[in-house]
């Protein structure tokens, strides 16, 4: 849970393979960004589904949206937080409708 | 601001009054119960100032609308806590009322007296979780009380416009509330910063 423990992920993006990324995927699953894994996913590979999860996480938390495990994103991951899922929600901000 | 799926809220007839109680068996012992009660009273009052909902503490835990306790690790609700830092607390959407804090944290009322680097402000977390109890989900506005993360040794207790807009869309506005009072509070906060 410290920044130091996550430096190996720094700037990892789609296609990267980093030991321990499967645990990071569990974190994203815990807060609603990844579906419950089947036996083949939650590997250490930064796949397309994980990229979508990272983008959704960055968007929801008001971070720069890069799709990478950049320093802002890792800082947020190691920050203490509320245990309520971020994504089992609807109606964020105001919806614009064309009339 | 955002809501839980289905936009659940407490569907009582006006004037809405919700009761809360503290678990007798699941508390921390290094902060007096009296002090904990004062913190929660202040946290509830912040929300009560902006919506036509009042909160009353009662002794009878099982019958309270909102049931507050401190729990370690796996405590039976499918959302185990994880020790120091990580997840600090969680609360359930309306009209469930469960409000759980991680007993492993170093909870603090005052950072002058609690020097731990991992101390967490109880009032900030209480204010945030009450937002969930009322039906707000997480906000992407960093300054908002309903933003999901809180650094150790930091305090965020004043509702921001995003929090107020969200909760008032669920319950309406407290007739005594004015946005100018909130702006005055935010301006004074900014100057202080």
PDB file of C-alpha atoms in Angstrom:
ATOM      1  CA  UNK A   1       0.000   0.000   0.000  1.00  0.00           C
ATOM      2  CA  UNK A   2       2.956   2.356  -0.364  1.00  0.00           C
ATOM      3  CA  UNK A   3       4.094   4.293  -3.396  1.00  0.00           C
ATOM      4  CA  UNK A   4       7.374   2.345  -3.337  1.00  0.00           C
ATOM      5  CA  UNK A   5       5.536  -0.959  -3.696  1.00  0.00           C
ATOM      6  CA  UNK A   6       3.911   0.248  -6.897  1.00  0.00           C
ATOM      7  CA  UNK A   7       6.848   1.856  -8.728  1.00  0.00           C
ATOM      8  CA  UNK A   8       7.290  -1.194 -10.934  1.00  0.00           C
ATOM      9  CA  UNK A   9       3.922  -0.414 -12.518  1.00  0.00           C
ATOM     10  CA  UNK A  10       4.853   3.182 -13.340  1.00  0.00           C
ATOM     11  CA  UNK A  11       3.758   4.148 -16.863  1.00  0.00           C
ATOM     12  CA  UNK A  12       2.700   0.584 -17.718  1.00  0.00           C
ATOM     13  CA  UNK A  13       0.175   0.588 -20.557  1.00  0.00           C
ATOM     14  CA  UNK A  14      -1.583  -1.794 -22.907  1.00  0.00           C
ATOM     15  CA  UNK A  15       0.641  -4.769 -23.738  1.00  0.00           C
ATOM     16  CA  UNK A  16       2.886  -4.387 -20.678  1.00  0.00           C
ATOM     17  CA  UNK A  17       3.497  -7.419 -18.506  1.00  0.00           C
ATOM     18  CA  UNK A  18       4.459  -6.680 -14.915  1.00  0.00           C
ATOM     19  CA  UNK A  19       4.626  -9.112 -12.034  1.00  0.00           C
ATOM     20  CA  UNK A  20       1.799  -8.454  -9.585  1.00  0.00           C
ATOM     21  CA  UNK A  21      -0.522  -6.738 -12.048  1.00  0.00           C
ATOM     22  CA  UNK A  22      -3.100  -9.427 -11.324  1.00  0.00           C
ATOM     23  CA  UNK A  23      -3.362  -8.017  -7.779  1.00  0.00           C
ATOM     24  CA  UNK A  24      -3.876  -4.562  -9.189  1.00  0.00           C
ATOM     25  CA  UNK A  25      -6.701  -6.031 -11.267  1.00  0.00           C
ATOM     26  CA  UNK A  26      -8.244  -7.339  -8.056  1.00  0.00           C
ATOM     27  CA  UNK A  27      -8.171  -3.767  -6.720  1.00  0.00           C
ATOM     28  CA  UNK A  28      -9.982  -2.534  -9.824  1.00  0.00           C
ATOM     29  CA  UNK A  29     -12.478  -5.361  -9.470  1.00  0.00           C
ATOM     30  CA  UNK A  30     -13.007  -4.470  -5.796  1.00  0.00           C
ATOM     31  CA  UNK A  31     -14.112  -0.945  -6.702  1.00  0.00           C
ATOM     32  CA  UNK A  32     -16.277  -1.956  -9.635  1.00  0.00           C
ATOM     33  CA  UNK A  33     -14.039  -1.305 -12.622  1.00  0.00           C
ATOM     34  CA  UNK A  34     -13.453  -4.918 -13.701  1.00  0.00           C
ATOM     35  CA  UNK A  35     -15.940  -7.785 -13.783  1.00  0.00           C
ATOM     36  CA  UNK A  36     -15.493 -10.858 -11.626  1.00  0.00           C
ATOM     37  CA  UNK A  37     -12.641 -12.826 -13.224  1.00  0.00           C
ATOM     38  CA  UNK A  38     -12.962 -16.127 -14.975  1.00  0.00           C
ATOM     39  CA  UNK A  39     -10.082 -18.584 -14.770  1.00  0.00           C
ATOM     40  CA  UNK A  40      -8.185 -17.067 -17.698  1.00  0.00           C
ATOM     41  CA  UNK A  41      -8.074 -13.376 -16.933  1.00  0.00           C
ATOM     42  CA  UNK A  42      -6.537 -11.461 -14.029  1.00  0.00           C
ATOM     43  CA  UNK A  43      -3.122 -12.308 -15.416  1.00  0.00           C
ATOM     44  CA  UNK A  44      -0.152  -9.925 -15.164  1.00  0.00           C
ATOM     45  CA  UNK A  45      -0.785  -8.630 -18.699  1.00  0.00           C
ATOM     46  CA  UNK A  46      -2.097  -5.087 -19.225  1.00  0.00           C
ATOM     47  CA  UNK A  47      -4.877  -6.069 -21.625  1.00  0.00           C
ATOM     48  CA  UNK A  48      -7.563  -4.053 -23.382  1.00  0.00           C
ATOM     49  CA  UNK A  49     -10.135  -4.682 -20.653  1.00  0.00           C
ATOM     50  CA  UNK A  50      -7.713  -3.406 -18.031  1.00  0.00           C
ATOM     51  CA  UNK A  51      -7.009  -0.318 -20.122  1.00  0.00           C
ATOM     52  CA  UNK A  52     -10.750   0.438 -20.182  1.00  0.00           C
ATOM     53  CA  UNK A  53     -10.844  -0.007 -16.411  1.00  0.00           C
ATOM     54  CA  UNK A  54      -7.924   2.387 -15.923  1.00  0.00           C
ATOM     55  CA  UNK A  55      -9.590   4.976 -18.172  1.00  0.00           C
ATOM     56  CA  UNK A  56     -12.887   4.676 -16.273  1.00  0.00           C
ATOM     57  CA  UNK A  57     -11.018   4.998 -12.961  1.00  0.00           C
ATOM     58  CA  UNK A  58      -9.165   8.099 -14.141  1.00  0.00           C
ATOM     59  CA  UNK A  59     -12.396   9.632 -15.429  1.00  0.00           C
ATOM     60  CA  UNK A  60     -14.366   8.912 -12.255  1.00  0.00           C
ATOM     61  CA  UNK A  61     -11.683  10.302  -9.986  1.00  0.00           C
ATOM     62  CA  UNK A  62     -11.015  13.430 -12.025  1.00  0.00           C
ATOM     63  CA  UNK A  63      -7.475  12.370 -12.973  1.00  0.00           C
ATOM     64  CA  UNK A  64      -5.775  13.067 -16.320  1.00  0.00           C
ATOM     65  CA  UNK A  65      -7.110  10.362 -18.648  1.00  0.00           C
ATOM     66  CA  UNK A  66      -4.066   8.610 -20.105  1.00  0.00           C
ATOM     67  CA  UNK A  67      -4.994   4.926 -19.942  1.00  0.00           C
ATOM     68  CA  UNK A  68      -1.610   4.348 -18.317  1.00  0.00           C
ATOM     69  CA  UNK A  69      -0.615   3.558 -14.758  1.00  0.00           C
ATOM     70  CA  UNK A  70       0.967   6.989 -14.475  1.00  0.00           C
ATOM     71  CA  UNK A  71       2.100   8.655 -11.276  1.00  0.00           C
ATOM     72  CA  UNK A  72      -1.249  10.398 -10.641  1.00  0.00           C
ATOM     73  CA  UNK A  73      -3.109   7.111 -10.994  1.00  0.00           C
ATOM     74  CA  UNK A  74      -0.717   5.144  -8.801  1.00  0.00           C
ATOM     75  CA  UNK A  75      -0.806   7.899  -6.163  1.00  0.00           C
ATOM     76  CA  UNK A  76      -4.576   7.574  -6.096  1.00  0.00           C
ATOM     77  CA  UNK A  77      -4.445   3.776  -5.878  1.00  0.00           C
ATOM     78  CA  UNK A  78      -2.231   3.940  -2.786  1.00  0.00           C
ATOM     79  CA  UNK A  79      -4.395   6.617  -1.125  1.00  0.00           C
ATOM     80  CA  UNK A  80      -6.723   5.535   1.672  1.00  0.00           C
ATOM     81  CA  UNK A  81     -10.305   5.573   0.534  1.00  0.00           C
ATOM     82  CA  UNK A  82     -13.922   4.678   1.157  1.00  0.00           C
ATOM     83  CA  UNK A  83     -14.810   1.045   0.493  1.00  0.00           C
ATOM     84  CA  UNK A  84     -17.973   1.810  -1.452  1.00  0.00           C
ATOM     85  CA  UNK A  85     -17.682   0.917  -5.143  1.00  0.00           C
ATOM     86  CA  UNK A  86     -17.235   3.830  -7.552  1.00  0.00           C
ATOM     87  CA  UNK A  87     -19.235   2.388 -10.384  1.00  0.00           C
ATOM     88  CA  UNK A  88     -22.501   0.927  -9.097  1.00  0.00           C
ATOM     89  CA  UNK A  89     -23.997   4.332  -9.704  1.00  0.00           C
ATOM     90  CA  UNK A  90     -25.796   6.346 -12.292  1.00  0.00           C
ATOM     91  CA  UNK A  91     -26.423   9.931 -13.239  1.00  0.00           C
ATOM     92  CA  UNK A  92     -23.000  11.471 -12.714  1.00  0.00           C
ATOM     93  CA  UNK A  93     -23.056  15.251 -13.178  1.00  0.00           C
ATOM     94  CA  UNK A  94     -25.670  16.768 -15.448  1.00  0.00           C
ATOM     95  CA  UNK A  95     -26.818  15.128 -18.662  1.00  0.00           C
ATOM     96  CA  UNK A  96     -27.123  17.417 -21.681  1.00  0.00           C
ATOM     97  CA  UNK A  97     -29.976  16.665 -24.076  1.00  0.00           C
ATOM     98  CA  UNK A  98     -30.384  18.229 -27.508  1.00  0.00           C
ATOM     99  CA  UNK A  99     -33.823  19.820 -28.069  1.00  0.00           C
TER     100      UNK A  99
ATOM    101  CA  UNK B   1     -22.181  14.037  -7.689  1.00  0.00           C
ATOM    102  CA  UNK B   2     -23.744  10.697  -8.428  1.00  0.00           C
ATOM    103  CA  UNK B   3     -26.254   8.299  -6.959  1.00  0.00           C
ATOM    104  CA  UNK B   4     -26.542   4.572  -6.432  1.00  0.00           C
ATOM    105  CA  UNK B   5     -28.429   2.548  -9.022  1.00  0.00           C
ATOM    106  CA  UNK B   6     -32.132   3.325  -8.850  1.00  0.00           C
ATOM    107  CA  UNK B   7     -31.472   6.566  -6.967  1.00  0.00           C
ATOM    108  CA  UNK B   8     -32.589   5.148  -3.596  1.00  0.00           C
ATOM    109  CA  UNK B   9     -33.533   7.581  -0.826  1.00  0.00           C
ATOM    110  CA  UNK B  10     -35.225   7.440   2.565  1.00  0.00           C
ATOM    111  CA  UNK B  11     -38.887   7.492   1.609  1.00  0.00           C
ATOM    112  CA  UNK B  12     -40.408   8.872   4.771  1.00  0.00           C
ATOM    113  CA  UNK B  13     -43.220  11.372   5.029  1.00  0.00           C
ATOM    114  CA  UNK B  14     -42.028  14.912   5.733  1.00  0.00           C
ATOM    115  CA  UNK B  15     -40.654  16.027   8.108  1.00  0.00           C
ATOM    116  CA  UNK B  16     -38.103  13.224   7.750  1.00  0.00           C
ATOM    117  CA  UNK B  17     -36.380  12.233  10.978  1.00  0.00           C
ATOM    118  CA  UNK B  18     -33.775   9.461  10.974  1.00  0.00           C
ATOM    119  CA  UNK B  19     -32.474   7.850  14.142  1.00  0.00           C
ATOM    120  CA  UNK B  20     -28.914   6.639  14.664  1.00  0.00           C
ATOM    121  CA  UNK B  21     -27.221   4.514  17.294  1.00  0.00           C
ATOM    122  CA  UNK B  22     -23.768   3.192  18.125  1.00  0.00           C
ATOM    123  CA  UNK B  23     -23.021  -0.501  18.521  1.00  0.00           C
ATOM    124  CA  UNK B  24     -22.247  -1.370  22.143  1.00  0.00           C
ATOM    125  CA  UNK B  25     -19.970  -4.242  21.164  1.00  0.00           C
ATOM    126  CA  UNK B  26     -18.122  -2.762  18.211  1.00  0.00           C
ATOM    127  CA  UNK B  27     -16.487   0.484  19.258  1.00  0.00           C
ATOM    128  CA  UNK B  28     -12.937   1.743  19.807  1.00  0.00           C
ATOM    129  CA  UNK B  29     -11.705   2.390  23.332  1.00  0.00           C
ATOM    130  CA  UNK B  30      -9.031   5.085  22.874  1.00  0.00           C
ATOM    131  CA  UNK B  31     -11.549   7.831  22.113  1.00  0.00           C
ATOM    132  CA  UNK B  32     -14.310   8.396  24.638  1.00  0.00           C
ATOM    133  CA  UNK B  33     -17.826   7.529  23.553  1.00  0.00           C
ATOM    134  CA  UNK B  34     -18.845  11.061  24.449  1.00  0.00           C
ATOM    135  CA  UNK B  35     -16.278  12.525  22.052  1.00  0.00           C
ATOM    136  CA  UNK B  36     -17.289  10.110  19.293  1.00  0.00           C
ATOM    137  CA  UNK B  37     -20.911  11.123  19.782  1.00  0.00           C
ATOM    138  CA  UNK B  38     -20.002  14.815  19.518  1.00  0.00           C
ATOM    139  CA  UNK B  39     -18.159  14.202  16.240  1.00  0.00           C
ATOM    140  CA  UNK B  40     -21.079  12.315  14.719  1.00  0.00           C
ATOM    141  CA  UNK B  41     -23.558  14.934  15.920  1.00  0.00           C
ATOM    142  CA  UNK B  42     -21.570  17.611  14.076  1.00  0.00           C
ATOM    143  CA  UNK B  43     -21.282  15.433  10.965  1.00  0.00           C
ATOM    144  CA  UNK B  44     -25.022  14.726  10.870  1.00  0.00           C
ATOM    145  CA  UNK B  45     -25.817  18.390  11.459  1.00  0.00           C
ATOM    146  CA  UNK B  46     -23.858  19.443   8.371  1.00  0.00           C
ATOM    147  CA  UNK B  47     -26.200  17.404   6.180  1.00  0.00           C
ATOM    148  CA  UNK B  48     -29.270  18.445   8.181  1.00  0.00           C
ATOM    149  CA  UNK B  49     -28.438  22.105   7.515  1.00  0.00           C
ATOM    150  CA  UNK B  50     -28.927  21.667   3.771  1.00  0.00           C
ATOM    151  CA  UNK B  51     -31.861  19.236   3.513  1.00  0.00           C
ATOM    152  CA  UNK B  52     -35.177  18.927   5.379  1.00  0.00           C
ATOM    153  CA  UNK B  53     -34.010  15.834   7.247  1.00  0.00           C
ATOM    154  CA  UNK B  54     -33.118  15.691  10.932  1.00  0.00           C
ATOM    155  CA  UNK B  55     -31.113  13.090  12.823  1.00  0.00           C
ATOM    156  CA  UNK B  56     -31.604  11.911  16.372  1.00  0.00           C
ATOM    157  CA  UNK B  57     -29.364   9.662  18.427  1.00  0.00           C
ATOM    158  CA  UNK B  58     -31.108   6.813  20.255  1.00  0.00           C
ATOM    159  CA  UNK B  59     -29.790   4.060  22.525  1.00  0.00           C
ATOM    160  CA  UNK B  60     -31.646   1.130  20.959  1.00  0.00           C
ATOM    161  CA  UNK B  61     -29.172  -0.053  18.324  1.00  0.00           C
ATOM    162  CA  UNK B  62     -31.298  -2.697  16.557  1.00  0.00           C
ATOM    163  CA  UNK B  63     -34.195  -0.331  15.970  1.00  0.00           C
ATOM    164  CA  UNK B  64     -32.128   2.648  14.768  1.00  0.00           C
ATOM    165  CA  UNK B  65     -32.351   3.648  11.123  1.00  0.00           C
ATOM    166  CA  UNK B  66     -28.567   4.181  10.987  1.00  0.00           C
ATOM    167  CA  UNK B  67     -26.377   1.716  12.888  1.00  0.00           C
ATOM    168  CA  UNK B  68     -22.764   2.727  13.468  1.00  0.00           C
ATOM    169  CA  UNK B  69     -19.897   0.455  14.509  1.00  0.00           C
ATOM    170  CA  UNK B  70     -16.156  -0.147  14.226  1.00  0.00           C
ATOM    171  CA  UNK B  71     -15.196  -3.530  12.780  1.00  0.00           C
ATOM    172  CA  UNK B  72     -12.027  -5.500  12.049  1.00  0.00           C
ATOM    173  CA  UNK B  73     -11.343  -7.364   8.801  1.00  0.00           C
ATOM    174  CA  UNK B  74     -14.148  -9.761   7.785  1.00  0.00           C
ATOM    175  CA  UNK B  75     -17.195  -8.661   9.727  1.00  0.00           C
ATOM    176  CA  UNK B  76     -19.880 -10.559   7.907  1.00  0.00           C
ATOM    177  CA  UNK B  77     -21.255  -8.139   5.331  1.00  0.00           C
ATOM    178  CA  UNK B  78     -19.204  -9.371   2.369  1.00  0.00           C
ATOM    179  CA  UNK B  79     -16.999  -6.254   2.432  1.00  0.00           C
ATOM    180  CA  UNK B  80     -14.056  -7.142   4.711  1.00  0.00           C
ATOM    181  CA  UNK B  81     -11.773  -4.377   5.941  1.00  0.00           C
ATOM    182  CA  UNK B  82      -8.088  -4.557   5.140  1.00  0.00           C
ATOM    183  CA  UNK B  83      -6.114  -3.343   8.152  1.00  0.00           C
ATOM    184  CA  UNK B  84      -4.308  -0.013   8.456  1.00  0.00           C
ATOM    185  CA  UNK B  85      -5.169   2.486   5.677  1.00  0.00           C
ATOM    186  CA  UNK B  86      -6.454   1.080   2.359  1.00  0.00           C
ATOM    187  CA  UNK B  87     -10.195   1.050   2.934  1.00  0.00           C
ATOM    188  CA  UNK B  88     -11.233   3.279   5.854  1.00  0.00           C
ATOM    189  CA  UNK B  89     -14.984   2.742   6.089  1.00  0.00           C
ATOM    190  CA  UNK B  90     -18.115   1.928   4.137  1.00  0.00           C
ATOM    191  CA  UNK B  91     -21.811   2.550   4.412  1.00  0.00           C
ATOM    192  CA  UNK B  92     -24.807   1.161   2.585  1.00  0.00           C
ATOM    193  CA  UNK B  93     -27.310   2.937   0.400  1.00  0.00           C
ATOM    194  CA  UNK B  94     -30.852   3.845   1.620  1.00  0.00           C
ATOM    195  CA  UNK B  95     -32.702   2.393   3.413  1.00  0.00           C
ATOM    196  CA  UNK B  96     -30.185  -0.113   4.725  1.00  0.00           C
ATOM    197  CA  UNK B  97     -28.557   2.080   7.366  1.00  0.00           C
ATOM    198  CA  UNK B  98     -25.391   0.059   8.076  1.00  0.00           C
ATOM    199  CA  UNK B  99     -22.407   2.353   8.706  1.00  0.00           C
ATOM    200  CA  UNK B 100     -19.095   0.565   9.340  1.00  0.00           C
ATOM    201  CA  UNK B 101     -15.659   1.997  10.175  1.00  0.00           C
ATOM    202  CA  UNK B 102     -12.402   0.029  10.024  1.00  0.00           C
ATOM    203  CA  UNK B 103     -11.350  -0.527  13.642  1.00  0.00           C
ATOM    204  CA  UNK B 104      -7.736  -1.040  12.521  1.00  0.00           C
ATOM    205  CA  UNK B 105      -7.309   2.635  11.630  1.00  0.00           C
ATOM    206  CA  UNK B 106      -5.801   5.184  13.983  1.00  0.00           C
ATOM    207  CA  UNK B 107      -8.875   7.361  14.303  1.00  0.00           C
ATOM    208  CA  UNK B 108      -8.238  10.937  15.362  1.00  0.00           C
ATOM    209  CA  UNK B 109     -10.301  13.890  16.477  1.00  0.00           C
ATOM    210  CA  UNK B 110      -7.398  16.288  16.624  1.00  0.00           C
ATOM    211  CA  UNK B 111      -4.042  16.044  14.856  1.00  0.00           C
ATOM    212  CA  UNK B 112      -2.399  18.251  17.476  1.00  0.00           C
ATOM    213  CA  UNK B 113      -2.664  15.464  20.002  1.00  0.00           C
ATOM    214  CA  UNK B 114      -2.492  12.426  17.700  1.00  0.00           C
ATOM    215  CA  UNK B 115       0.908  12.406  16.001  1.00  0.00           C
ATOM    216  CA  UNK B 116       0.669   9.124  14.080  1.00  0.00           C
ATOM    217  CA  UNK B 117       1.485   9.408  10.360  1.00  0.00           C
ATOM    218  CA  UNK B 118      -1.430   7.109   9.606  1.00  0.00           C
ATOM    219  CA  UNK B 119      -3.999   8.970  11.701  1.00  0.00           C
ATOM    220  CA  UNK B 120      -7.351   9.428   9.960  1.00  0.00           C
ATOM    221  CA  UNK B 121      -9.823  12.196  10.755  1.00  0.00           C
ATOM    222  CA  UNK B 122     -12.976  10.575  12.132  1.00  0.00           C
ATOM    223  CA  UNK B 123     -15.213  13.554  11.419  1.00  0.00           C
ATOM    224  CA  UNK B 124     -14.241  13.704   7.738  1.00  0.00           C
ATOM    225  CA  UNK B 125     -14.962  10.017   7.232  1.00  0.00           C
ATOM    226  CA  UNK B 126     -18.214  10.236   9.208  1.00  0.00           C
ATOM    227  CA  UNK B 127     -19.396  13.138   7.055  1.00  0.00           C
ATOM    228  CA  UNK B 128     -18.548  11.219   3.866  1.00  0.00           C
ATOM    229  CA  UNK B 129     -20.276   8.011   4.940  1.00  0.00           C
ATOM    230  CA  UNK B 130     -23.441   9.868   5.985  1.00  0.00           C
ATOM    231  CA  UNK B 131     -23.588  11.020   2.366  1.00  0.00           C
ATOM    232  CA  UNK B 132     -23.769   7.348   1.330  1.00  0.00           C
ATOM    233  CA  UNK B 133     -26.401   6.606   3.971  1.00  0.00           C
ATOM    234  CA  UNK B 134     -28.494   9.399   2.442  1.00  0.00           C
ATOM    235  CA  UNK B 135     -28.072   8.071  -1.110  1.00  0.00           C
ATOM    236  CA  UNK B 136     -25.086   9.850  -2.608  1.00  0.00           C
ATOM    237  CA  UNK B 137     -22.429   7.787  -4.369  1.00  0.00           C
ATOM    238  CA  UNK B 138     -18.911   9.026  -5.101  1.00  0.00           C
ATOM    239  CA  UNK B 139     -18.160  12.319  -6.773  1.00  0.00           C
ATOM    240  CA  UNK B 140     -15.350  13.040  -9.209  1.00  0.00           C
ATOM    241  CA  UNK B 141     -14.987  16.553  -7.772  1.00  0.00           C
ATOM    242  CA  UNK B 142     -11.804  16.396  -5.707  1.00  0.00           C
ATOM    243  CA  UNK B 143     -12.875  19.078  -3.234  1.00  0.00           C
ATOM    244  CA  UNK B 144     -16.241  17.433  -2.538  1.00  0.00           C
ATOM    245  CA  UNK B 145     -16.862  15.520   0.667  1.00  0.00           C
ATOM    246  CA  UNK B 146     -18.144  12.644  -1.504  1.00  0.00           C
ATOM    247  CA  UNK B 147     -14.802  12.232  -3.334  1.00  0.00           C
ATOM    248  CA  UNK B 148     -13.725   8.674  -2.465  1.00  0.00           C
ATOM    249  CA  UNK B 149     -10.195   9.198  -1.108  1.00  0.00           C
ATOM    250  CA  UNK B 150      -8.884  10.972   1.979  1.00  0.00           C
ATOM    251  CA  UNK B 151      -5.201  11.304   2.840  1.00  0.00           C
ATOM    252  CA  UNK B 152      -4.036  10.495   6.364  1.00  0.00           C
ATOM    253  CA  UNK B 153      -3.777  13.555   8.616  1.00  0.00           C
ATOM    254  CA  UNK B 154      -6.116  15.570   6.419  1.00  0.00           C
ATOM    255  CA  UNK B 155      -9.541  16.980   7.130  1.00  0.00           C
ATOM    256  CA  UNK B 156     -12.482  17.517   4.791  1.00  0.00           C
ATOM    257  CA  UNK B 157     -15.687  18.200   6.665  1.00  0.00           C
ATOM    258  CA  UNK B 158     -17.402  21.125   4.945  1.00  0.00           C
ATOM    259  CA  UNK B 159     -19.966  20.243   2.293  1.00  0.00           C
ATOM    260  CA  UNK B 160     -19.209  21.703  -1.128  1.00  0.00           C
ATOM    261  CA  UNK B 161     -21.658  22.849  -3.782  1.00  0.00           C
ATOM    262  CA  UNK B 162     -21.400  19.483  -5.537  1.00  0.00           C
ATOM    263  CA  UNK B 163     -22.398  17.636  -2.334  1.00  0.00           C
ATOM    264  CA  UNK B 164     -25.260  20.046  -1.656  1.00  0.00           C
ATOM    265  CA  UNK B 165     -26.622  19.879  -5.203  1.00  0.00           C
ATOM    266  CA  UNK B 166     -26.558  16.091  -5.060  1.00  0.00           C
ATOM    267  CA  UNK B 167     -28.314  15.643  -1.744  1.00  0.00           C
ATOM    268  CA  UNK B 168     -30.852  18.411  -2.396  1.00  0.00           C
ATOM    269  CA  UNK B 169     -31.855  16.706  -5.645  1.00  0.00           C
ATOM    270  CA  UNK B 170     -32.864  13.736  -3.470  1.00  0.00           C
ATOM    271  CA  UNK B 171     -34.550  15.465  -0.542  1.00  0.00           C
ATOM    272  CA  UNK B 172     -35.112  19.102  -1.495  1.00  0.00           C
ATOM    273  CA  UNK B 173     -33.628  22.064   0.296  1.00  0.00           C
ATOM    274  CA  UNK B 174     -33.797  22.926   3.958  1.00  0.00           C
ATOM    275  CA  UNK B 175     -35.877  26.139   4.009  1.00  0.00           C
ATOM    276  CA  UNK B 176     -33.252  27.757   6.244  1.00  0.00           C
ATOM    277  CA  UNK B 177     -30.381  26.980   3.901  1.00  0.00           C
ATOM    278  CA  UNK B 178     -28.900  29.558   1.567  1.00  0.00           C
ATOM    279  CA  UNK B 179     -26.156  28.963  -0.960  1.00  0.00           C
ATOM    280  CA  UNK B 180     -24.557  32.247   0.103  1.00  0.00           C
ATOM    281  CA  UNK B 181     -23.752  30.726   3.500  1.00  0.00           C
ATOM    282  CA  UNK B 182     -22.004  27.860   1.740  1.00  0.00           C
ATOM    283  CA  UNK B 183     -20.087  30.231  -0.538  1.00  0.00           C
ATOM    284  CA  UNK B 184     -19.057  32.314   2.464  1.00  0.00           C
ATOM    285  CA  UNK B 185     -17.748  29.159   4.083  1.00  0.00           C
ATOM    286  CA  UNK B 186     -15.872  28.118   0.910  1.00  0.00           C
ATOM    287  CA  UNK B 187     -14.365  31.598   0.502  1.00  0.00           C
ATOM    288  CA  UNK B 188     -13.160  31.622   4.067  1.00  0.00           C
ATOM    289  CA  UNK B 189     -11.709  28.119   3.508  1.00  0.00           C
ATOM    290  CA  UNK B 190      -9.871  29.281   0.368  1.00  0.00           C
ATOM    291  CA  UNK B 191      -8.437  32.322   2.110  1.00  0.00           C
ATOM    292  CA  UNK B 192      -7.354  30.077   4.953  1.00  0.00           C
ATOM    293  CA  UNK B 193      -5.571  27.806   2.507  1.00  0.00           C
TER     294      UNK B 193
END
